[in-house]
Short mmCIF file of C-alpha atoms in Angstrom, two decimals:
data_model
loop_
_atom_site.label_atom_id
_atom_site.label_comp_id
_atom_site.label_asym_id
_atom_site.label_seq_id
_atom_site.Cartn_x
_atom_site.Cartn_y
_atom_site.Cartn_z
CA MET M 157 0.41 0.04 0.25
CA SER M 158 1.34 3.12 -0.95
CA THR M 159 1.41 5.74 1.44
CA ASP M 160 -0.53 8.22 -1.37
CA ASP M 161 -3.69 6.29 -0.99
CA GLN M 162 -3.22 4.80 2.79
CA LEU M 163 -4.88 6.71 5.74
CA SER M 164 -2.09 8.69 7.51
CA ARG M 165 -2.05 12.37 9.37
CA ALA M 166 -0.75 13.63 6.22
CA ALA M 167 -3.73 12.70 4.05
CA LEU M 168 -6.46 14.70 6.51
CA LEU M 169 -5.41 17.44 5.56
CA ARG M 170 -7.19 17.03 2.28
CA LEU M 171 -10.38 15.03 3.47
CA ALA M 172 -12.88 17.43 4.00
CA PRO M 173 -13.38 18.95 7.74
CA GLY M 174 -16.96 16.66 8.69
CA LEU M 175 -14.28 13.37 7.92
CA ARG M 176 -11.37 14.88 9.90
CA PRO M 177 -11.62 13.75 13.71
CA ALA M 178 -13.33 16.29 16.07
CA VAL M 179 -9.46 16.74 17.70
CA ASP M 180 -5.81 17.39 16.40
CA PRO M 181 -4.07 13.70 17.25
CA ALA M 182 -0.65 15.81 17.39
CA GLU M 183 -2.03 18.11 20.12
CA LEU M 184 -2.98 14.84 22.62
CA ARG M 185 -0.39 13.15 25.01
CA THR M 186 -0.94 9.46 26.49
CA ARG M 187 -2.90 10.23 29.59
CA VAL M 188 -5.46 6.22 28.80
CA VAL M 189 -3.75 3.20 28.27
CA HIS M 190 -5.94 0.24 26.79
CA PHE M 191 -5.51 -3.54 27.05
CA GLY M 192 -7.19 -4.43 23.72
CA LEU M 193 -7.43 -3.60 19.74
CA GLY M 194 -10.88 -4.22 18.65
CA ALA M 195 -13.51 -2.89 16.73
CA PHE M 196 -15.59 -2.46 19.83
CA HIS M 197 -12.92 0.20 21.93
CA ARG M 198 -12.62 1.56 18.89
CA ALA M 199 -16.21 2.53 18.56
CA HIS M 200 -17.21 2.90 21.57
CA GLN M 201 -14.70 3.88 24.14
CA ALA M 202 -12.02 5.97 21.90
CA VAL M 203 -14.62 7.58 20.53
CA TYR M 204 -15.92 9.10 23.76
CA THR M 205 -12.60 10.36 24.83
CA GLU M 206 -12.27 11.71 21.67
CA HIS M 207 -14.55 14.55 22.44
CA ALA M 208 -14.04 14.65 25.47
CA ALA M 209 -10.67 16.15 24.58
CA ALA M 210 -12.32 17.55 21.96
CA ARG M 211 -14.93 19.15 24.13
CA SER M 212 -12.94 19.69 26.94
CA GLY M 213 -9.81 21.51 25.57
CA GLU M 214 -7.34 18.36 27.35
CA PRO M 215 -5.34 16.82 25.43
CA TRP M 216 -6.39 12.96 26.46
CA GLY M 217 -4.95 10.40 23.49
CA ILE M 218 -5.27 6.61 24.51
CA THR M 219 -2.88 4.02 23.74
CA ALA M 220 -3.13 1.00 23.11
CA VAL M 221 -1.72 -2.66 24.17
CA ALA M 222 -2.98 -5.30 21.80
CA PRO M 223 -2.17 -8.68 23.94
CA ARG M 224 -1.75 -10.68 21.09
CA SER M 225 -2.49 -8.96 17.63
CA ALA M 226 1.06 -7.34 16.64
CA GLY M 227 -0.58 -7.29 12.87
CA THR M 228 -3.16 -4.85 13.99
CA VAL M 229 -0.77 -2.96 15.77
CA ARG M 230 1.51 -2.36 12.84
CA ALA M 231 -1.82 -1.93 11.00
CA LEU M 232 -2.49 0.80 13.05
CA ARG M 233 0.93 2.29 13.07
CA ASP M 234 1.05 1.92 9.17
CA GLN M 235 -1.69 4.87 9.38
CA ASP M 236 0.30 7.01 12.04
CA CYS M 237 -3.07 5.56 14.78
CA LEU M 238 -5.84 6.53 12.56
CA TYR M 239 -9.15 5.11 11.22
CA SER M 240 -12.26 5.23 10.09
CA LEU M 241 -16.07 4.92 12.08
CA THR M 242 -19.01 4.59 9.45
CA GLU M 243 -21.84 4.91 11.18
CA ARG M 244 -24.79 2.97 9.34
CA ARG M 245 -27.73 4.88 9.36
CA PRO M 246 -31.19 3.95 7.32
CA ASP M 247 -30.96 7.39 5.12
CA GLY M 248 -27.13 6.36 4.75
CA HIS M 249 -23.86 5.38 6.15
CA LEU M 250 -21.45 8.17 7.85
CA THR M 251 -18.02 8.48 7.97
CA ARG M 252 -15.01 10.01 9.98
CA VAL M 253 -12.07 9.18 11.12
CA VAL M 254 -11.02 9.08 15.03
CA GLY M 255 -7.72 10.60 16.43
CA SER M 256 -7.56 9.41 20.03
CA VAL M 257 -5.48 6.09 19.55
CA VAL M 258 -1.71 8.37 19.30
CA GLY M 259 0.12 5.36 19.76
CA ALA M 260 -0.57 1.08 19.43
CA LEU M 261 1.96 -1.32 21.33
CA ALA M 262 2.16 -5.01 21.12
CA MET M 263 2.03 -6.59 25.18
CA GLY M 264 5.16 -9.22 24.45
CA PRO M 265 6.80 -7.66 22.14
CA ASP M 266 6.37 -3.98 23.64
CA ALA M 267 6.62 -5.38 26.94
CA GLU M 268 9.13 -2.15 29.00
CA ALA M 269 7.13 0.47 26.99
CA VAL M 270 4.01 -1.24 28.91
CA ASP M 271 4.97 -1.25 31.88
CA ALA M 272 6.80 2.71 31.11
CA LEU M 273 3.07 3.98 30.60
CA LEU M 274 1.66 2.70 33.47
CA ALA M 275 3.75 3.57 35.65
CA ASP M 276 3.68 7.33 34.27
CA PRO M 277 2.20 9.46 36.71
CA GLU M 278 0.62 11.02 33.29
CA VAL M 279 -1.03 8.15 32.72
CA THR M 280 -4.55 8.03 35.46
CA VAL M 281 -6.71 5.99 33.13
CA VAL M 282 -6.83 1.97 31.80
CA THR M 283 -9.05 0.71 29.93
CA LEU M 284 -10.16 -2.77 29.05
CA THR M 285 -11.85 -4.69 26.61
CA VAL M 286 -10.49 -8.46 26.23
CA THR M 287 -13.39 -10.41 26.43
CA GLU M 288 -14.42 -12.23 29.50
CA LYS M 289 -11.80 -14.96 28.32
CA GLY M 290 -8.89 -12.57 29.45
CA TYR M 291 -9.99 -12.47 32.52
CA HIS M 292 -9.30 -16.28 33.39
CA ARG M 293 -11.68 -16.11 36.35
CA SER M 294 -12.43 -19.97 38.21
CA THR M 295 -16.00 -20.76 37.96
CA SER M 296 -16.43 -22.23 40.94
CA THR M 297 -14.49 -18.68 42.94
CA GLY M 298 -14.71 -16.37 40.90
CA GLY M 299 -11.09 -15.22 41.31
CA LEU M 300 -8.36 -16.25 39.68
CA ASP M 301 -7.97 -19.23 37.76
CA LEU M 302 -4.68 -20.16 39.31
CA THR M 303 -4.00 -23.58 37.97
CA ALA M 304 -5.08 -21.61 34.59
CA GLY M 305 -1.99 -22.55 31.82
CA PRO M 306 -1.44 -18.98 31.18
CA VAL M 307 -1.69 -17.44 34.55
CA ALA M 308 0.44 -20.04 36.41
CA ALA M 309 3.57 -19.51 33.72
CA ASP M 310 2.87 -16.01 34.19
CA LEU M 311 3.44 -15.80 38.18
CA ALA M 312 6.31 -18.88 37.69
CA ALA M 313 7.94 -15.92 35.08
CA ALA M 314 11.50 -13.71 36.08
CA PRO M 315 10.30 -10.83 37.97
CA ASP M 316 11.71 -9.25 34.31
CA GLY M 317 10.57 -12.43 32.38
CA PRO M 318 7.53 -12.75 29.91
CA LEU M 319 4.15 -12.03 31.49
CA THR M 320 1.09 -12.93 28.42
CA THR M 321 -1.94 -11.93 30.29
CA VAL M 322 -3.44 -9.08 30.97
CA VAL M 323 -4.03 -9.56 33.79
CA GLY M 324 -0.34 -10.40 34.77
CA ARG M 325 1.35 -7.46 33.22
CA LEU M 326 -1.83 -4.83 34.69
CA ALA M 327 -0.92 -6.89 38.19
CA ALA M 328 3.20 -6.02 36.88
CA GLY M 329 1.96 -2.45 35.80
CA LEU M 330 0.43 -1.23 38.74
CA ALA M 331 3.25 -3.41 41.54
CA ALA M 332 5.78 -1.40 39.43
CA ARG M 333 3.28 2.64 40.05
CA MET M 334 2.70 1.57 43.67
CA ARG M 335 6.53 1.36 44.31
CA ALA M 336 7.12 4.15 42.62
CA GLY M 337 4.78 6.23 44.21
CA ALA M 338 3.55 7.05 40.96
CA PRO M 339 -0.78 9.12 41.58
CA PRO M 340 -3.50 6.91 42.00
CA ILE M 341 -5.09 5.66 39.23
CA SER M 342 -8.54 4.03 38.07
CA VAL M 343 -8.56 1.20 35.90
CA VAL M 344 -11.86 0.81 33.83
CA SER M 345 -13.24 -3.01 32.91
CA CYS M 346 -15.42 -2.49 29.68
CA ASP M 347 -16.22 -5.94 28.95
CA ASN M 348 -19.50 -7.71 28.55
CA MET M 349 -19.86 -8.80 32.16
CA ALA M 350 -22.02 -8.14 35.05
CA GLY M 351 -20.09 -6.63 37.83
CA ASN M 352 -16.77 -6.04 35.76
CA GLY M 353 -15.07 -4.26 38.09
CA ALA M 354 -15.45 -5.57 40.96
CA ALA M 355 -13.89 -9.09 38.83
CA LEU M 356 -11.03 -6.91 37.37
CA ALA M 357 -10.14 -6.28 40.91
CA ARG M 358 -10.38 -9.47 42.48
CA VAL M 359 -8.28 -11.02 40.03
CA VAL M 360 -5.64 -8.73 40.06
CA HIS M 361 -5.45 -8.87 44.04
CA ASP M 362 -5.48 -12.22 43.32
CA PHE M 363 -2.89 -12.47 40.67
CA VAL M 364 -0.13 -9.89 43.12
CA ARG M 365 -1.31 -12.09 46.06
CA ALA M 366 -0.13 -15.06 43.98
CA SER M 367 2.85 -13.77 42.95
CA ALA M 368 6.92 -14.49 44.53
CA TRP M 369 7.23 -10.44 44.74
CA PRO M 370 8.52 -9.96 48.37
CA ASP M 371 6.74 -7.06 48.68
CA ARG M 372 2.88 -7.83 47.64
CA SER M 373 1.61 -6.83 50.78
CA GLU M 374 2.84 -3.73 50.97
CA ILE M 375 1.62 -2.83 46.74
CA LEU M 376 -1.68 -5.05 48.18
CA ASP M 377 -2.03 -2.31 51.08
CA ARG M 378 -1.40 0.94 48.36
CA MET M 379 -3.51 -0.69 45.76
CA ALA M 380 -6.05 -0.19 47.98
CA GLY M 381 -6.27 3.23 48.82
CA ALA M 382 -4.39 3.72 45.11
CA VAL M 383 -6.49 2.02 42.40
CA ALA M 384 -9.80 2.19 41.21
CA PHE M 385 -12.16 -0.04 39.28
CA PRO M 386 -15.00 1.17 38.93
CA ALA M 387 -17.94 -0.88 37.21
CA THR M 388 -19.00 -0.05 34.24
CA VAL M 389 -21.78 -0.43 31.45
CA VAL M 390 -21.02 -0.49 27.22
CA ASP M 391 -23.81 -0.65 24.58
CA ARG M 392 -23.01 -0.22 20.87
CA ILE M 393 -23.52 -2.84 18.71
CA VAL M 394 -20.23 -3.36 16.32
CA PRO M 395 -20.49 -6.09 13.12
CA ALA M 396 -17.97 -7.81 12.03
CA THR M 397 -15.94 -5.16 9.42
CA GLY M 398 -16.29 -6.86 5.85
CA GLU M 399 -14.62 -6.09 2.93
CA ALA M 400 -17.39 -3.85 1.76
CA ASP M 401 -17.26 -1.60 4.89
CA ARG M 402 -13.82 -1.00 3.74
CA ALA M 403 -14.42 -0.44 -0.03
CA THR M 404 -17.73 1.80 2.02
CA ALA M 405 -14.56 3.86 3.84
CA ALA M 406 -12.78 4.38 0.58
CA ALA M 407 -15.68 5.87 -1.32
CA ALA M 408 -16.22 8.11 1.35
CA LEU M 409 -12.21 9.27 2.67
CA GLY M 410 -10.91 8.71 -0.92
CA VAL M 411 -7.93 6.33 1.05
CA ARG M 412 -8.01 3.52 2.14
CA ASP M 413 -7.93 2.16 5.50
CA ALA M 414 -7.13 -0.92 6.44
CA LEU M 415 -9.37 -0.98 10.29
CA ALA M 416 -12.02 0.25 9.25
CA VAL M 417 -14.53 -0.14 11.89
CA THR M 418 -19.21 -0.24 11.38
CA ALA M 419 -21.21 0.77 14.26
CA GLU M 420 -24.55 1.26 14.81
CA PRO M 421 -25.80 4.92 15.68
CA TYR M 422 -26.99 4.20 18.82
CA ARG M 423 -23.85 3.95 21.85
CA GLN M 424 -24.17 4.30 25.51
CA TRP M 425 -21.79 4.73 28.61
CA VAL M 426 -22.61 4.43 32.07
CA LEU M 427 -20.12 4.35 34.72
CA GLU M 428 -19.73 4.16 38.56
CA ASP M 429 -18.33 6.42 40.01
CA SER M 430 -15.87 6.37 41.75
CA PHE M 431 -13.08 6.82 39.98
CA SER M 432 -9.56 8.14 42.21
CA ALA M 433 -7.88 10.43 39.36
CA PRO M 434 -8.59 12.20 36.69
CA ARG M 435 -10.34 11.11 33.72
CA PRO M 436 -11.49 12.06 30.59
CA PRO M 437 -14.68 14.38 31.10
CA TRP M 438 -16.98 11.94 29.27
CA GLU M 439 -19.98 12.58 30.32
CA LEU M 440 -19.28 16.18 27.46
CA ASP M 441 -20.43 13.31 25.35
CA GLY M 442 -23.02 11.67 27.24
CA ALA M 443 -21.43 9.47 29.28
CA LEU M 444 -23.78 8.24 32.42
CA PHE M 445 -21.80 8.73 36.04
CA VAL M 446 -24.48 6.97 38.73
CA PRO M 447 -23.57 5.80 42.01
CA ASP M 448 -23.95 2.60 41.33
CA VAL M 449 -24.75 0.66 37.20
CA THR M 450 -26.61 -2.53 38.69
CA PRO M 451 -30.27 -1.23 37.32
CA TYR M 452 -28.38 -0.38 33.70
CA GLN M 453 -26.54 -3.64 33.05
CA LEU M 454 -29.60 -6.08 34.61
CA THR M 455 -31.33 -3.54 32.25
CA LYS M 456 -29.54 -4.65 29.76
CA LEU M 457 -28.68 -7.76 30.29
CA ARG M 458 -32.79 -8.49 30.35
CA LEU M 459 -33.96 -6.62 28.02
CA LEU M 460 -32.14 -5.58 25.18
CA ASN M 461 -29.64 -8.84 25.04
CA GLY M 462 -32.92 -10.78 25.87
CA SER M 463 -35.02 -9.75 23.64
CA HIS M 464 -31.64 -10.12 20.66
CA SER M 465 -31.61 -13.46 22.50
CA ALA M 466 -35.34 -14.15 21.49
CA LEU M 467 -35.50 -12.82 17.93
CA ALA M 468 -32.44 -14.50 17.01
CA HIS M 469 -34.01 -17.63 17.93
CA LEU M 470 -37.44 -17.57 16.59
CA GLY M 471 -36.50 -16.12 13.78
CA LEU M 472 -34.09 -18.90 12.42
CA ALA M 473 -37.62 -21.25 12.91
CA ALA M 474 -39.07 -19.33 11.24
CA GLY M 475 -36.33 -18.87 8.40
CA LEU M 476 -35.46 -15.44 8.92
CA GLY M 477 -31.57 -14.40 8.19
CA THR M 478 -31.41 -10.85 10.32
CA ILE M 479 -32.82 -8.97 12.75
CA ALA M 480 -33.77 -6.41 10.62
CA GLU M 481 -35.37 -9.38 8.72
CA THR M 482 -37.65 -10.46 11.94
CA MET M 483 -38.54 -6.45 13.17
CA ALA M 484 -40.31 -6.40 9.33
CA THR M 485 -42.64 -9.19 10.37
CA ASP M 486 -46.20 -8.74 12.15
CA TRP M 487 -44.48 -10.08 15.23
CA GLY M 488 -40.82 -8.79 15.43
CA GLU M 489 -41.66 -5.46 16.97
CA ARG M 490 -44.60 -6.65 19.32
CA LEU M 491 -42.46 -9.58 20.79
CA VAL M 492 -39.62 -6.89 22.07
CA ARG M 493 -42.20 -4.56 23.81
CA ALA M 494 -44.19 -7.76 25.06
CA LEU M 495 -40.74 -8.88 26.12
CA CYS M 496 -39.59 -5.92 27.63
CA ALA M 497 -43.08 -5.15 29.75
CA GLU M 498 -43.11 -9.15 31.04
CA MET M 499 -39.99 -8.85 32.24
CA ALA M 500 -39.82 -5.45 33.60
CA PRO M 501 -41.24 -5.83 37.11
CA THR M 502 -37.89 -7.71 37.91
CA LEU M 503 -35.38 -4.97 37.27
CA PRO M 504 -34.84 -2.75 40.19
CA ALA M 505 -35.41 1.31 40.47
CA GLY M 506 -32.96 4.03 39.45
CA GLY M 507 -32.97 2.46 36.26
CA PRO M 508 -33.64 3.26 32.43
CA ASP M 509 -37.39 3.38 31.72
CA PRO M 510 -38.47 0.06 30.68
CA VAL M 511 -40.64 1.50 28.47
CA ALA M 512 -38.49 3.88 26.44
CA TYR M 513 -35.39 1.55 26.61
CA ALA M 514 -37.71 -1.42 24.37
CA GLU M 515 -38.67 1.50 21.93
CA ASP M 516 -35.15 2.77 21.25
CA LEU M 517 -34.82 -0.83 21.29
CA VAL M 518 -37.48 -1.30 18.74
CA VAL M 519 -35.77 1.37 16.48
CA ARG M 520 -31.99 -0.02 17.12
CA PHE M 521 -33.26 -3.51 15.77
CA ARG M 522 -34.64 -2.65 13.05
CA ASN M 523 -32.55 -0.14 11.23
CA PRO M 524 -31.99 -1.76 7.67
CA ALA M 525 -28.58 -1.43 7.51
CA MET M 526 -27.26 -3.55 10.07
CA ARG M 527 -26.96 -7.03 9.58
CA HIS M 528 -26.32 -8.52 12.35
CA LEU M 529 -27.24 -12.08 11.59
CA LEU M 530 -29.55 -14.36 13.12
CA ARG M 531 -26.67 -16.92 13.55
CA GLN M 532 -24.25 -15.16 15.28
CA ILE M 533 -26.54 -14.16 17.68
CA GLY M 534 -27.99 -17.48 18.40
CA SER M 535 -24.17 -19.01 19.14
CA ASP M 536 -23.45 -20.42 21.98
CA GLY M 537 -26.83 -19.92 23.24
CA SER M 538 -27.33 -22.40 26.23
CA LEU M 539 -24.78 -20.15 28.05
CA LYS M 540 -26.92 -16.75 27.40
CA ILE M 541 -30.34 -17.99 27.93
CA MET M 542 -29.15 -19.12 32.03
CA GLU M 543 -28.55 -15.49 32.25
CA ARG M 544 -30.57 -14.16 30.26
CA TRP M 545 -33.42 -15.34 30.53
CA LEU M 546 -33.73 -18.18 33.60
CA PRO M 547 -33.21 -15.97 36.61
CA THR M 548 -35.95 -14.08 35.18
CA LEU M 549 -37.73 -16.46 34.39
CA ARG M 550 -37.82 -17.92 37.85
CA GLU M 551 -38.69 -14.80 39.15
CA LEU M 552 -41.96 -14.03 37.51
CA ARG M 553 -43.27 -17.64 38.26
CA ALA M 554 -42.24 -17.30 41.93
CA ARG M 555 -44.56 -14.36 42.27
CA GLY M 556 -47.18 -16.02 40.15
CA ALA M 557 -47.09 -19.29 42.04
CA SER M 558 -47.21 -17.00 45.23
CA PRO M 559 -50.78 -17.34 47.33
CA SER M 560 -52.50 -13.72 46.65
CA ALA M 561 -51.38 -14.41 42.51
CA ILE M 562 -54.48 -14.95 40.89
CA PRO M 563 -53.43 -17.09 37.68
CA VAL M 564 -55.71 -15.52 35.22
CA THR M 565 -53.83 -15.92 32.21
CA PRO M 566 -50.27 -17.00 31.76
CA VAL M 567 -47.40 -16.03 34.29
CA THR M 568 -44.48 -16.18 31.55
CA PRO M 569 -45.81 -16.86 28.03
CA VAL M 570 -43.96 -14.68 26.33
CA LEU M 571 -40.57 -16.31 27.83
CA GLU M 572 -42.32 -19.69 26.83
CA LEU M 573 -42.21 -18.93 23.77
CA ALA M 574 -38.39 -17.59 23.32
CA LEU M 575 -37.64 -20.76 25.04
CA ALA M 576 -39.75 -22.76 23.04
CA GLY M 577 -37.64 -20.42 19.82
CA TRP M 578 -34.80 -22.06 21.16
CA ALA M 579 -35.26 -25.73 22.30
CA HIS M 580 -36.80 -26.03 18.79
CA GLY M 581 -33.34 -24.31 17.09
CA ILE M 582 -31.75 -27.49 19.04
CA ARG M 583 -34.33 -30.09 16.82
CA ARG M 584 -33.34 -28.75 13.89
CA ALA M 585 -29.66 -28.88 13.75
CA ASP M 586 -29.79 -32.57 15.35
CA ALA M 587 -28.97 -34.47 12.11
CA SER M 588 -29.54 -37.83 13.76
CA SER M 589 -33.28 -36.72 15.60
CA GLY M 590 -35.55 -38.28 12.45
CA ALA M 591 -37.81 -34.75 14.64
CA GLY M 592 -38.36 -31.41 12.44
CA ALA M 593 -37.23 -30.66 9.45
CA PRO M 594 -33.13 -31.74 8.89
CA ALA M 595 -30.41 -30.30 10.16
CA ARG M 596 -28.99 -26.74 8.43
CA SER M 597 -25.40 -26.23 7.89
CA GLY M 598 -25.43 -22.53 9.33
CA ALA M 599 -27.08 -23.28 12.86
CA PRO M 600 -26.11 -21.54 16.05
CA SER M 601 -22.83 -23.23 16.71
CA ASP M 602 -23.05 -24.06 20.85
CA PRO M 603 -20.98 -25.70 23.48
CA ALA M 604 -24.02 -28.31 24.75
CA ALA M 605 -25.00 -29.23 21.45
CA GLU M 606 -24.48 -32.46 21.73
CA ALA M 607 -25.98 -32.99 24.93
CA LEU M 608 -28.74 -31.14 23.52
CA ALA M 609 -28.70 -32.77 20.79
CA ALA M 610 -29.60 -36.17 22.43
CA CYS M 611 -32.40 -35.32 24.09
CA TRP M 612 -34.15 -35.34 20.97
CA GLY M 613 -32.65 -38.14 20.53
CA THR M 614 -35.48 -40.17 21.59
CA ALA M 615 -39.46 -40.83 21.74
CA MET M 616 -40.69 -39.22 24.94
CA ARG M 617 -43.25 -36.38 24.55
CA PRO M 618 -42.29 -32.77 23.46
CA ALA M 619 -42.97 -31.74 27.43
CA GLU M 620 -40.42 -34.74 29.01
CA THR M 621 -37.97 -33.24 25.65
CA VAL M 622 -38.43 -29.70 27.08
CA ARG M 623 -37.57 -31.11 30.77
CA ALA M 624 -34.65 -32.52 29.56
CA LEU M 625 -33.70 -29.62 27.43
CA LEU M 626 -33.60 -27.66 31.00
CA ARG M 627 -31.92 -30.66 33.06
CA VAL M 628 -28.86 -30.50 30.72
CA LEU M 629 -28.67 -26.33 31.30
CA GLY M 630 -28.69 -27.05 34.79
CA ALA M 631 -32.22 -26.20 35.43
CA ALA M 632 -33.56 -28.48 37.71
CA ASP M 633 -36.02 -26.39 39.50
CA LEU M 634 -37.81 -25.01 35.95
CA ALA M 635 -37.45 -28.56 34.58
CA ASP M 636 -39.50 -29.95 37.25
CA ASP M 637 -42.20 -26.61 36.29
CA ASP M 638 -44.43 -29.26 34.65
CA ALA M 639 -47.46 -25.74 34.11
CA LEU M 640 -43.23 -23.94 32.07
CA THR M 641 -42.40 -27.47 30.39
CA ALA M 642 -46.15 -27.98 29.11
CA ALA M 643 -46.12 -24.64 27.98
CA VAL M 644 -43.32 -24.52 26.26
CA ALA M 645 -44.09 -27.06 24.25
CA ASP M 646 -47.32 -26.61 23.38
CA ARG M 647 -45.48 -23.76 21.01
CA LEU M 648 -43.54 -25.89 18.97
CA PRO M 649 -45.85 -27.27 16.63
CA ALA M 650 -46.74 -23.40 14.97
CA LEU M 651 -42.90 -22.94 15.11
CA ASP M 652 -42.39 -26.67 13.25
CA ALA M 653 -44.05 -24.75 10.36
CA GLY M 654 -42.03 -21.89 10.63
CA ARG M 655 -45.21 -19.70 12.22
CA VAL M 656 -44.43 -17.66 15.17
CA GLU M 657 -47.88 -16.79 17.58
CA LEU M 658 -47.61 -14.47 20.07
#
């Protein structure tokens, strides 16, 4: 790629003002370190930080650290750390270059530079988007899994040896900062986990505690007063970038961008207001700072993620391919509103209004410019619905079974329909069952696929099959709910015929 047709700082001068970054990258310096160079960070936190710098006049620049992808680091450096973001809008795409990233490092090869930044008094914020797997949490304790190979290797490494986990690298960098007596710092998880701040604090502290550092007790004591781990909730749909997206960016810019990202227009960032050091004024770009993010976390998990899963499984049953296609049916919008209304009573006070939130979801989901694949959203369904549907289902059914309740109508009709859609997909994906339609090559993947498919492999009554599926999920209490399993089973014949009946 020649420098003449590649995105760079020099090329910015040839772009129309509306395509240029909101802030001059040359005026920024590294005050935020971010672990994770994926598309979500570039379409979310980097945008908030750029606007915060532009609107405050403060030089909040980001150095991004890639835990693994040295190729992405090279590509970003080749473009002077610039990239474009294209918002997929119903009325036409909107492309603009983002300029808040001012440095790019590979965590392994550039370990010394990473540690130097983590100890730099000018750096007061660390953010992370490394996915839940990057935390190496124990499924039994929620703390750091000390038996995980990469964690054990990092703990056994020499003081100046290579570290391969983000937790290890972060812990070592924070330890160096504590030893140097540098100012306080805030470490902000932006990964999609409930209680992400507490989860990150736990694994970092566990690493320090398990290390062989002779001063580990002193480090932990200093961290207790100098390192904050605020919880956050992040939200923006950021599809994988394809060649068509890169072509769209190149057509808009007149130069090639190897790291173009795309996203929906909507974005949200809710942060626990418990920072221990100066931070970018993200609120100038609409971020919310609240005492407790839990109401927002549960609203997103149950209403947004729960609706997404329901649309995916029911849309696949109806032979559809994308979220926008499901919203164009006569049942899509009604499903989102009805499911949100059904789940709303389980949400704590202090979060967004559920009715207004549902209306926002309808607008977001029906955006025809977003080709969000149902197969992608429906993948790992057995894991997702355990978090998105089952706790709400338990709570609602417990309320409906209370002595004061009058069982005039079904307690959870929309969740029952959604569960039937999920169960139907397991059946359709099972080539050995002989029941239902033949297996599809495009069926969503699932880590429990074999055990789930086996539930359809016998001549049991549909309600017994539903019961077996719930037992595979570890939901024995719901499996023993005869009314629930019968209600889910009753929905299956219509789905077999490709009909979604609300």
